[in-house]
Short mmCIF file of C-alpha atoms in Angstrom, two decimals:
data_model
loop_
_atom_site.label_atom_id
_atom_site.label_comp_id
_atom_site.label_asym_id
_atom_site.label_seq_id
_atom_site.Cartn_x
_atom_site.Cartn_y
_atom_site.Cartn_z
CA LEU O 1 -2.34 22.22 -4.19
CA VAL O 2 -0.53 21.48 -7.44
CA VAL O 3 0.71 25.07 -7.78
CA ALA O 4 1.89 25.14 -4.16
CA TRP O 5 3.68 21.82 -4.64
CA LEU O 6 5.44 23.05 -7.78
CA PHE O 7 6.58 26.26 -6.11
CA LEU O 8 7.80 24.27 -3.10
CA GLY O 9 9.79 22.03 -5.44
CA ARG O 10 11.68 25.03 -6.81
CA ARG O 11 13.00 25.71 -3.30
CA VAL O 12 13.77 22.18 -2.15
CA GLY O 13 17.52 21.63 -2.13
CA SER O 14 18.40 25.33 -2.39
CA PRO O 15 20.56 26.99 0.32
CA ASP O 16 17.54 28.72 1.88
CA GLY O 17 15.13 25.90 1.08
CA PRO O 18 12.89 24.04 3.55
CA SER O 19 14.35 21.55 6.00
CA ARG O 20 13.26 17.92 6.21
CA ARG O 21 11.15 18.82 9.24
CA SER O 22 9.45 21.62 7.33
CA LEU O 23 8.59 19.25 4.50
CA LEU O 24 7.00 16.81 6.93
CA VAL O 25 5.02 19.60 8.60
CA THR O 26 3.81 20.67 5.16
CA LEU O 27 2.77 17.11 4.41
CA GLY O 28 0.76 17.04 7.63
CA VAL O 29 -0.92 20.38 6.93
CA TRP O 30 -1.85 19.38 3.38
CA SER O 31 -3.10 15.96 4.50
CA ALA O 32 -5.14 17.02 7.55
CA PRO O 33 -8.29 18.25 5.77
CA LEU O 34 -8.19 15.30 3.36
CA CYS O 35 -8.13 12.89 6.31
CA LEU O 36 -11.51 14.11 7.55
CA ALA O 37 -13.27 14.85 4.25
CA PRO O 38 -15.21 12.32 2.15
CA PRO O 39 -13.16 10.40 -0.44
CA MET O 40 -12.42 12.34 -3.61
CA PHE O 41 -12.32 11.12 -7.23
CA SER O 42 -12.99 7.48 -6.33
CA ARG O 43 -15.47 5.31 -4.45
CA ASP O 44 -13.24 2.23 -4.25
CA VAL O 45 -13.02 2.55 -0.47
CA TYR O 46 -16.69 1.56 -0.22
CA SER O 47 -15.88 -1.58 -2.19
CA TYR O 48 -13.20 -2.37 0.38
CA GLY O 49 -15.81 -2.14 3.12
CA ALA O 50 -18.27 -4.29 1.18
CA GLN O 51 -15.63 -6.97 0.57
CA GLY O 52 -14.50 -6.84 4.20
CA TRP O 53 -18.12 -7.37 5.26
CA MET O 54 -18.32 -10.42 2.99
CA VAL O 55 -15.30 -11.92 4.77
CA HIS O 56 -16.98 -11.06 8.08
CA VAL O 57 -20.10 -13.10 7.22
CA GLY O 58 -18.11 -15.99 5.77
CA ALA O 59 -18.78 -15.36 2.06
CA SER O 60 -15.76 -15.58 -0.20
CA PRO O 61 -15.16 -12.30 -2.09
CA TYR O 62 -13.11 -14.33 -4.57
CA PHE O 63 -16.20 -16.12 -5.88
CA TRP O 64 -18.86 -13.40 -5.71
CA GLY O 65 -19.08 -9.64 -5.85
CA PRO O 66 -20.72 -7.64 -3.04
CA GLY O 67 -24.01 -7.62 -4.99
CA ALA O 68 -24.43 -11.34 -4.29
CA ILE O 69 -25.62 -10.42 -0.78
CA PRO O 70 -28.26 -7.66 -0.94
CA GLU O 71 -28.04 -7.17 2.84
CA ASN O 72 -24.48 -5.86 2.50
CA PRO O 73 -24.61 -2.50 4.32
CA PHE O 74 -22.00 -0.93 2.01
CA LEU O 75 -23.62 -2.03 -1.25
CA VAL O 76 -25.45 1.26 -1.87
CA ASP O 77 -22.11 3.12 -2.21
CA VAL O 78 -20.23 0.50 -4.23
CA PRO O 79 -19.53 1.57 -7.84
CA ASP O 80 -21.43 -0.41 -10.47
CA LEU O 81 -18.15 -1.75 -11.81
CA TRP O 82 -17.48 -3.64 -8.57
CA THR O 83 -21.02 -4.65 -7.59
CA HIS O 84 -20.79 -8.10 -9.18
CA THR O 85 -17.02 -8.35 -9.59
CA PRO O 86 -14.96 -10.64 -7.30
CA ALA O 87 -12.22 -8.95 -5.29
CA PRO O 88 -8.85 -8.54 -7.04
CA TYR O 89 -7.04 -8.01 -3.74
CA GLY O 90 -4.86 -10.33 -1.71
CA PRO O 91 -6.01 -12.11 1.47
CA LEU O 92 -3.96 -9.89 3.77
CA PHE O 93 -5.81 -6.78 2.67
CA LEU O 94 -9.20 -8.48 2.81
CA GLN O 95 -8.47 -9.62 6.37
CA LEU O 96 -7.50 -6.07 7.30
CA ALA O 97 -10.71 -4.81 5.67
CA ARG O 98 -12.70 -7.29 7.73
CA TRP O 99 -11.13 -6.02 10.95
CA VAL O 100 -11.87 -2.42 9.96
CA VAL O 101 -15.50 -3.32 9.26
CA ASP O 102 -15.73 -5.11 12.60
CA LEU O 103 -14.32 -2.10 14.45
CA GLY O 104 -16.60 0.24 12.50
CA SER O 105 -19.68 -1.79 13.48
CA ASP O 106 -20.75 -2.03 9.82
CA GLU O 107 -21.17 1.76 9.68
CA THR O 108 -19.96 3.62 6.58
CA VAL O 109 -18.20 6.64 8.09
CA PRO O 110 -16.12 4.75 10.72
CA THR O 111 -15.23 2.13 8.12
CA VAL O 112 -14.07 4.74 5.60
CA LEU O 113 -11.97 6.45 8.27
CA GLY O 114 -10.52 3.06 9.26
CA MET O 115 -9.58 2.32 5.65
CA ARG O 116 -8.00 5.74 5.43
CA LEU O 117 -5.96 4.92 8.51
CA LEU O 118 -4.58 1.86 6.69
CA ALA O 119 -3.68 4.11 3.76
CA LEU O 120 -1.92 6.49 6.14
CA VAL O 121 0.21 3.58 7.35
CA GLY O 122 1.41 3.28 3.76
CA VAL O 123 2.16 7.01 3.63
CA ALA O 124 4.08 6.75 6.90
CA LEU O 125 6.17 3.95 5.40
CA LEU O 126 6.94 6.20 2.44
CA VAL O 127 7.98 9.01 4.77
CA ARG O 128 10.31 6.62 6.57
CA TYR O 129 11.81 4.76 3.65
CA VAL O 130 11.75 7.02 0.56
CA PRO O 131 14.68 9.14 1.84
CA ARG O 132 16.64 5.98 2.59
CA LEU O 133 15.92 4.55 -0.86
CA ALA O 134 17.03 7.86 -2.37
CA ALA O 135 20.29 7.69 -0.42
CA HIS O 136 20.97 4.20 -1.80
CA CYS O 137 20.38 5.52 -5.32
CA GLY O 138 22.48 8.65 -4.92
CA VAL O 139 19.47 10.97 -5.10
CA PRO O 140 18.95 13.94 -2.72
CA ALA O 141 16.62 12.69 0.00
CA ASP O 142 14.61 15.91 0.34
CA ARG O 143 13.97 16.04 -3.39
CA ALA O 144 12.79 12.44 -3.29
CA LEU O 145 10.51 13.24 -0.36
CA TRP O 146 9.04 16.18 -2.25
CA LEU O 147 8.52 14.19 -5.44
CA GLY O 148 7.46 10.85 -3.98
CA VAL O 149 5.45 11.74 -0.88
CA LEU O 150 4.26 15.36 -0.98
CA ASN O 151 3.10 14.81 -4.56
CA PRO O 152 -0.58 15.80 -5.03
CA LEU O 153 -1.22 12.42 -6.64
CA VAL O 154 -0.15 10.75 -3.39
CA LEU O 155 -2.31 13.07 -1.29
CA LEU O 156 -5.43 12.72 -3.44
CA HIS O 157 -5.09 9.05 -4.32
CA PHE O 158 -3.69 7.66 -1.07
CA VAL O 159 -4.87 10.03 1.66
CA SER O 160 -8.18 11.24 0.29
CA GLY O 161 -9.09 8.21 -1.79
CA ALA O 162 -7.81 5.78 0.89
CA HIS O 163 -6.64 3.42 -1.85
CA ASN O 164 -4.92 0.22 -0.79
CA ASP O 165 -2.21 1.10 -3.31
CA SER O 166 -0.80 3.24 -0.50
CA LEU O 167 -0.16 0.18 1.65
CA LEU O 168 1.22 -1.72 -1.34
CA VAL O 169 3.68 1.02 -2.33
CA GLY O 170 4.75 1.68 1.26
CA LEU O 171 5.53 -1.99 1.84
CA VAL O 172 7.37 -2.33 -1.48
CA VAL O 173 9.59 0.69 -0.80
CA ALA O 174 10.30 -0.56 2.74
CA GLY O 175 11.15 -4.02 1.42
CA LEU O 176 13.50 -2.70 -1.25
CA VAL O 177 15.34 -0.58 1.31
CA LEU O 178 15.78 -3.61 3.57
CA VAL O 179 17.23 -5.59 0.66
CA LEU O 180 19.65 -2.77 -0.17
CA ASP O 181 20.56 -2.63 3.55
CA ARG O 182 21.77 -6.23 3.13
CA ARG O 183 18.78 -7.71 4.93
CA PRO O 184 17.36 -9.46 1.87
CA ALA O 185 15.28 -12.15 3.57
CA LEU O 186 13.38 -9.58 5.63
CA GLY O 187 12.98 -7.42 2.53
CA VAL O 188 11.42 -10.36 0.66
CA VAL O 189 9.02 -10.92 3.58
CA VAL O 190 7.89 -7.29 3.48
CA CYS O 191 7.50 -7.26 -0.31
CA SER O 192 5.54 -10.52 -0.06
CA LEU O 193 3.16 -8.81 2.35
CA ALA O 194 2.72 -6.13 -0.33
CA LEU O 195 1.94 -8.93 -2.79
CA LEU O 196 -0.75 -10.10 -0.36
CA VAL O 197 -2.33 -6.66 -0.66
CA LYS O 198 -2.26 -6.55 -4.49
CA ALA O 199 -0.61 -8.88 -6.96
CA PRO O 200 1.44 -6.29 -8.95
CA ALA O 201 3.85 -6.11 -6.00
CA ALA O 202 5.29 -9.38 -7.32
CA LEU O 203 7.35 -7.25 -9.72
CA ALA O 204 9.38 -6.04 -6.74
CA LEU O 205 10.36 -9.64 -6.00
CA VAL O 206 11.74 -9.97 -9.52
CA PHE O 207 13.88 -6.89 -8.93
CA ILE O 208 15.18 -8.31 -5.64
CA VAL O 209 16.66 -11.42 -7.28
CA PRO O 210 19.70 -9.76 -8.95
CA VAL O 211 20.23 -7.46 -5.95
CA TRP O 212 20.36 -10.43 -3.57
CA ALA O 213 22.60 -12.28 -6.05
CA GLN O 214 25.16 -9.47 -5.81
CA GLN O 215 25.29 -10.00 -2.04
CA LEU O 216 26.10 -13.72 -2.39
CA SER O 217 29.43 -15.35 -3.12
CA GLY O 218 30.30 -18.42 -5.11
CA ARG O 219 28.83 -19.86 -8.28
CA PHE O 220 25.27 -19.76 -9.65
CA ARG O 221 24.46 -16.71 -7.55
CA LEU O 222 21.51 -15.63 -9.67
CA ILE O 223 19.93 -19.08 -9.55
CA ARG O 224 20.49 -19.37 -5.80
CA ALA O 225 19.07 -15.91 -5.21
CA GLY O 226 16.00 -16.75 -7.28
CA ALA O 227 15.48 -19.92 -5.28
CA LEU O 228 15.83 -18.04 -1.99
CA VAL O 229 13.37 -15.35 -3.04
CA GLY O 230 10.91 -18.00 -4.21
CA ALA O 231 11.22 -20.01 -1.01
CA VAL O 232 10.83 -17.06 1.37
CA SER O 233 8.02 -15.46 -0.61
CA GLY O 234 6.21 -18.75 -1.13
CA THR O 235 6.31 -19.46 2.59
CA VAL O 236 4.91 -16.02 3.47
CA VAL O 237 2.18 -16.10 0.81
CA GLY O 238 1.17 -19.66 1.64
CA SER O 239 1.12 -19.07 5.39
CA VAL O 240 -0.95 -15.88 5.23
CA SER O 241 -3.36 -17.35 2.69
CA TRP O 242 -3.92 -20.29 5.01
CA ALA O 243 -4.12 -18.23 8.21
CA THR O 244 -6.80 -15.89 6.84
CA GLY O 245 -9.01 -18.82 5.88
CA LEU O 246 -9.51 -17.40 2.40
CA GLY O 247 -7.59 -20.20 0.73
CA TYR O 248 -5.32 -20.09 -2.30
CA GLY O 249 -7.82 -19.37 -5.07
CA TRP O 250 -7.16 -15.66 -5.00
#
């Protein structure tokens, strides 16, 4: 896979190189077997299922690890590191994990495939927004698609491993594009949803402040932009934390 990706990269952008459509077909062909195979290189997806099951039964994954409830049907596959460790993920992702567990009827294989479907949503966001982000930055879109989406790390970590980082990165890229498209409030909302998947997405909000400030007029633009980002993001984070019933302790 790595060798094929490197050879493909030598042709991307050349006169007889692959079209955008060909790159997307290649992405689909490379991803298809990974979508149906067991997770590779990581067992974190089983932890997602175990934490989603805890939300399902009304136990807070922010106070206990999955090992606190021996009846947890996913516990046998959870890595030792996460057996007694509270969840480090945001309430939005834990609510999504609960819905996947519900739809999977507490069975491992349907739950893993459901989690992978969430990861594929993140990959789809990258397919949609990475070329647009590249255009804003003056970078060839096809080269960005090759480097940022067809990358073997993306395929093995996001598609095969079904890591929630896929959803986080997809939302962050989408939010940044919206901000650069002069729709900063909506971009902050989307990046705040990424924050509700995993906390490191908060760094994207810091980046948005000076970009939004450049789109304002008048005095104290940086301060006003910071206040706007804080207000919009705080509203989204507070509302989702309340709506999921998981509280603010996360």
